[in-house]
Coordinates of C-alpha atoms in Angstrom, one line a residue:
M1 CA 43.2 126.4 102.7
L2 CA 44.2 123.8 105.2
S3 CA 43.1 124.3 108.8
T4 CA 44.9 122.8 111.7
F5 CA 43.2 121.1 114.5
R6 CA 44.1 122.6 117.9
W7 CA 43.9 119.9 120.6
Q8 CA 44.4 122.5 123.4
D9 CA 41.3 124.5 122.3
F10 CA 39.3 121.3 121.9
L11 CA 40.2 120.0 125.4
S12 CA 39.9 123.3 127.2
G13 CA 36.6 124.2 125.5
T14 CA 35.2 120.7 126.2
V15 CA 36.3 120.7 129.8
L16 CA 35.2 124.3 130.6
L17 CA 32.0 124.5 128.5
T18 CA 30.8 120.9 128.7
F19 CA 32.3 118.5 131.3
L20 CA 32.5 120.9 134.2
P21 CA 28.9 122.2 134.0
V22 CA 27.5 118.7 133.6
A23 CA 29.5 117.4 136.6
V24 CA 28.1 120.2 138.7
A25 CA 24.5 119.7 137.4
L26 CA 24.7 115.9 138.0
F27 CA 25.9 116.5 141.6
I28 CA 23.1 118.9 142.3
F29 CA 20.2 117.1 140.5
L30 CA 21.0 113.5 141.3
K31 CA 20.7 114.1 145.0
S32 CA 17.2 115.4 144.7
T33 CA 16.0 113.0 142.1
K34 CA 17.1 110.0 144.2
R35 CA 14.7 111.2 146.9
M36 CA 12.0 111.5 144.2
D37 CA 12.7 108.0 143.0
K38 CA 12.5 106.6 146.5
K39 CA 9.1 108.3 147.1
A40 CA 7.7 107.3 143.7
N41 CA 9.1 103.8 143.1
G42 CA 10.3 102.6 146.5
T43 CA 13.9 102.5 145.2
E44 CA 16.5 105.1 144.4
T45 CA 18.9 103.1 142.3
I46 CA 19.3 103.3 138.5
D47 CA 19.9 99.9 136.9
N48 CA 23.6 100.1 135.9
P49 CA 24.2 103.9 135.9
L50 CA 27.6 103.6 134.3
K51 CA 26.1 101.8 131.3
L52 CA 23.3 104.3 131.0
G53 CA 25.7 107.2 131.3
A54 CA 28.1 105.8 128.6
L55 CA 25.2 105.0 126.2
A56 CA 23.7 108.4 126.7
F57 CA 27.0 110.2 126.1
L58 CA 27.8 108.0 123.1
W59 CA 24.3 108.6 121.7
G60 CA 24.6 112.4 121.9
F61 CA 28.1 112.3 120.4
I62 CA 27.0 110.1 117.5
C63 CA 23.9 112.1 116.7
A64 CA 26.0 115.3 116.4
A65 CA 28.9 113.7 114.6
V66 CA 26.7 111.9 112.0
W67 CA 24.2 114.6 111.3
F68 CA 26.6 117.5 111.2
T69 CA 29.6 116.0 109.4
W70 CA 27.6 115.6 106.2
S71 CA 28.1 118.4 103.6
P72 CA 26.3 118.8 100.3
N73 CA 29.6 119.1 98.5
S74 CA 31.3 115.9 99.7
G75 CA 28.7 113.8 101.5
F76 CA 30.3 112.0 104.5
D77 CA 33.9 112.6 103.6
L78 CA 35.7 112.0 106.9
R79 CA 39.0 113.2 105.5
D80 CA 37.5 116.7 104.7
F81 CA 35.9 116.8 108.1
L82 CA 39.1 116.0 109.9
T83 CA 41.1 118.4 107.7
Y84 CA 38.8 121.4 107.6
G85 CA 36.3 120.9 110.4
A86 CA 32.6 120.6 110.2
Y87 CA 30.6 122.1 107.4
V88 CA 28.8 125.1 108.9
D89 CA 25.9 125.8 106.6
Y90 CA 23.5 123.2 107.7
A91 CA 20.2 122.4 105.9
Y92 CA 17.0 122.6 107.9
W93 CA 16.5 118.9 107.5
Q94 CA 19.8 118.2 109.1
G95 CA 18.8 120.0 112.3
A96 CA 15.4 118.4 112.3
G97 CA 16.8 115.0 111.7
C98 CA 19.3 115.4 114.4
A99 CA 16.7 116.6 116.9
V100 CA 14.4 113.7 116.2
M101 CA 17.3 111.2 116.6
V102 CA 18.4 112.8 119.9
I103 CA 14.9 112.7 121.3
L104 CA 14.2 109.1 120.1
G105 CA 17.4 107.8 121.6
D106 CA 16.7 109.6 124.8
L107 CA 13.2 108.2 125.0
F108 CA 14.5 104.7 124.4
L109 CA 17.1 105.0 127.1
I110 CA 14.6 106.4 129.6
W111 CA 12.0 103.8 128.8
K112 CA 14.5 101.0 129.4
Q113 CA 15.2 102.4 132.9
Q114 CA 11.5 102.4 133.8
A115 CA 11.6 106.2 133.6
K116 CA 13.1 106.9 137.0
Y117 CA 13.7 110.5 137.8
S118 CA 17.5 110.0 138.4
A119 CA 17.8 108.2 135.1
A120 CA 15.9 111.0 133.4
V121 CA 18.5 113.5 134.7
L122 CA 21.5 111.4 134.0
A123 CA 20.4 110.6 130.4
A124 CA 19.4 114.2 129.6
L125 CA 22.7 115.7 130.8
L126 CA 25.0 113.1 129.3
I127 CA 23.3 113.0 125.9
A128 CA 23.7 116.8 125.9
C129 CA 27.3 116.4 127.1
G130 CA 28.1 114.0 124.3
F131 CA 26.4 116.2 121.7
A132 CA 28.3 119.3 122.9
T133 CA 31.6 117.4 122.9
A134 CA 31.1 116.6 119.2
F135 CA 29.9 120.1 118.5
S136 CA 33.0 121.6 120.2
F137 CA 35.1 119.9 117.6
A138 CA 34.3 122.7 115.2
S139 CA 35.7 125.3 117.5
S140 CA 39.1 123.7 117.3
F141 CA 39.9 124.5 113.7
G142 CA 41.3 127.5 112.0
V143 CA 41.4 130.9 113.7
A144 CA 40.3 131.0 117.3
S145 CA 36.7 132.3 117.5
Q146 CA 33.6 132.1 119.5
D147 CA 32.5 128.7 118.1
G148 CA 33.1 127.2 121.6
I149 CA 30.1 129.2 122.9
G150 CA 27.9 127.2 120.5
A151 CA 29.0 124.0 122.3
G152 CA 28.0 125.6 125.6
L153 CA 24.6 126.8 124.2
S154 CA 23.9 123.4 122.7
L155 CA 24.6 121.8 126.0
I156 CA 22.1 124.2 127.8
G157 CA 19.4 123.9 125.1
I158 CA 19.5 120.1 124.7
S159 CA 19.7 119.6 128.5
I160 CA 16.6 121.7 129.1
V161 CA 14.6 120.1 126.3
L162 CA 15.5 116.5 127.3
L163 CA 15.0 117.3 131.1
V164 CA 11.5 118.5 130.4
I165 CA 10.7 115.5 128.2
N166 CA 12.3 113.0 130.6
M167 CA 10.7 114.5 133.8
V168 CA 7.2 114.4 132.1
L169 CA 7.8 110.8 131.1
A170 CA 9.1 109.9 134.6
S171 CA 6.0 111.6 136.2
I172 CA 3.6 109.7 133.9
R173 CA 5.4 106.5 134.6
S174 CA 5.4 107.2 138.4
I175 CA 1.6 108.0 138.4
G176 CA 0.9 104.8 136.4
G177 CA 3.1 102.8 138.8
N178 CA 1.4 104.2 141.9
K179 CA -2.1 103.4 140.5
A180 CA -1.0 99.9 139.8
S181 CA 0.4 99.4 143.3
H182 CA -2.8 100.8 145.0
S183 CA -5.2 98.5 143.0

């Protein structure tokens, strides 16, 4: 049975469950982390925040799109994906592989930014936003359902995990930087 893609569901779900919460969180967290960066590193600027944000969003989107469009029946058949939506019976290795790729990409982005607190928040939230945007694609096929909630929950879960990892890395980097400057 052919399912139709509903743009209005995709856009409304993505805006309400992904973009709006991330914009609010960025507004709240970036103010406090800039002060933390100034105290820890003497500077509060992220090297090219637009580039970091775009790469983080793209990385999250690609991880979800690549890992969750594969199906055991058709492999990476983009035509099936765009016609019927995402395959929903994921293997455990798909979830584990996706998680590893999300975290490795996040660590790379943070490391390139010298693990500043503000970069840690920006990368975590925008990777999660990109992931949830790709994930919300599935809620836009067939009969309207509660699939969009999965996008919101993935946004929350990925944000929390990456924020914890990134803040620990930023703290370690900050402590190491302070020891070097006091020597």
